[in-house]
Tab-separated table of C-alpha atoms in Angstrom:
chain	number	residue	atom	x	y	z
T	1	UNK	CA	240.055	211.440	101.085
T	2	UNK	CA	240.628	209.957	104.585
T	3	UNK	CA	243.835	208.685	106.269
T	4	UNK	CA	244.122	207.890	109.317
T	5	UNK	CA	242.584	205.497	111.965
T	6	UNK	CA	238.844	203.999	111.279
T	7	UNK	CA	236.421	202.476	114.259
T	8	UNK	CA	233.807	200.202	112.916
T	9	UNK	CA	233.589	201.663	109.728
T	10	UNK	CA	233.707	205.183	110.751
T	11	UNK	CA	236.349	207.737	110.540
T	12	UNK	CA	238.009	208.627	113.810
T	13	UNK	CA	241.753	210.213	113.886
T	14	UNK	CA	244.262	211.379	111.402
T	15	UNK	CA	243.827	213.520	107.514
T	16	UNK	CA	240.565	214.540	105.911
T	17	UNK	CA	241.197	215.918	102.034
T	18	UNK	CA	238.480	217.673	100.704
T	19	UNK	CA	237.826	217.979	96.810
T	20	UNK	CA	237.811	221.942	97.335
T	21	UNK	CA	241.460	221.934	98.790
T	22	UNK	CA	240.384	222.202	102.739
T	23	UNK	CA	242.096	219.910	104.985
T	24	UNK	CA	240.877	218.878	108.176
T	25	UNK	CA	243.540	216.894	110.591
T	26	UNK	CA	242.926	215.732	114.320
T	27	UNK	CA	239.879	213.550	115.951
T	28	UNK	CA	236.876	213.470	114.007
T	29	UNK	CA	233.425	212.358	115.299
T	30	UNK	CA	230.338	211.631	113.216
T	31	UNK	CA	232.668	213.087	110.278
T	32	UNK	CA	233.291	216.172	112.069
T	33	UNK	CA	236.693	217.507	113.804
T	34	UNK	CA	236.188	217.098	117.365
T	35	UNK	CA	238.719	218.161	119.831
T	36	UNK	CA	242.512	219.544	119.183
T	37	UNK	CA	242.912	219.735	115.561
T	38	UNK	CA	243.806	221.926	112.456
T	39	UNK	CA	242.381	223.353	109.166
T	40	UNK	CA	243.911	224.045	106.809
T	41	UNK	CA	241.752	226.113	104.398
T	42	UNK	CA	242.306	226.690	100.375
T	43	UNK	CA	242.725	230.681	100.713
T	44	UNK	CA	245.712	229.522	102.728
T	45	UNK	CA	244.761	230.263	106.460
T	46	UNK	CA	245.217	227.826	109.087
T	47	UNK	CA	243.018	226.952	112.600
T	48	UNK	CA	244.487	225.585	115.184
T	49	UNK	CA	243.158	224.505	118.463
T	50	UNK	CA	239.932	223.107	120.073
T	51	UNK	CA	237.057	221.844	117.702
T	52	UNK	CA	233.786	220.779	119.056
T	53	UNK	CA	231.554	219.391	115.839
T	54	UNK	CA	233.390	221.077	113.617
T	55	UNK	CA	232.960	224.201	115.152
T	56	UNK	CA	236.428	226.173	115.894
T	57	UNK	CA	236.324	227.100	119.556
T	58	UNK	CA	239.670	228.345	121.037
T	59	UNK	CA	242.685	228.799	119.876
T	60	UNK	CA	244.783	230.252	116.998
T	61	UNK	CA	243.721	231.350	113.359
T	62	UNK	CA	246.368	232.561	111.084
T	63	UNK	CA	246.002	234.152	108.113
T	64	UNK	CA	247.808	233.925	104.820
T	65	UNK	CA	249.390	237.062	105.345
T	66	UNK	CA	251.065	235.785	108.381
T	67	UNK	CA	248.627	237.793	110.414
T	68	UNK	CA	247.731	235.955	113.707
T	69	UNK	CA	244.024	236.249	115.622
């Protein structure tokens, strides 16, 4: 589920909801988080920071436990 902001048809800033409880929020291109955003993932840890394609580059991952890398 998308919500959020949509350029010519395509998905470009806000909430991604994914059936398998991930959520994606930030600046998507091509469907893909793109720059500063934040997952959200089902086993409960969180990435913050710089995404380039989807791919987490810098920033902060922290885990359920509270643990932070």
């Amino acid at each position: 589920v998308e919500e959020g902001e949509f350029q010519n048809g395509l998905f470009i800033k806000g909430k991604m909801k994914h059936p398998n409880g991930l959520i994606e929020e930030g600046k998507f291109n091509n469907g893909r988080l793109d720059g500063q955003g934040k997952v959200e993932y089902p086993n409960g840890m969180v990435k913050e920071g710089e995404f380039e394609m989807g791919v987490f580059m810098k920033g902060k991952a922290i885990r359920s436990n509270g643990t932070i890398e």
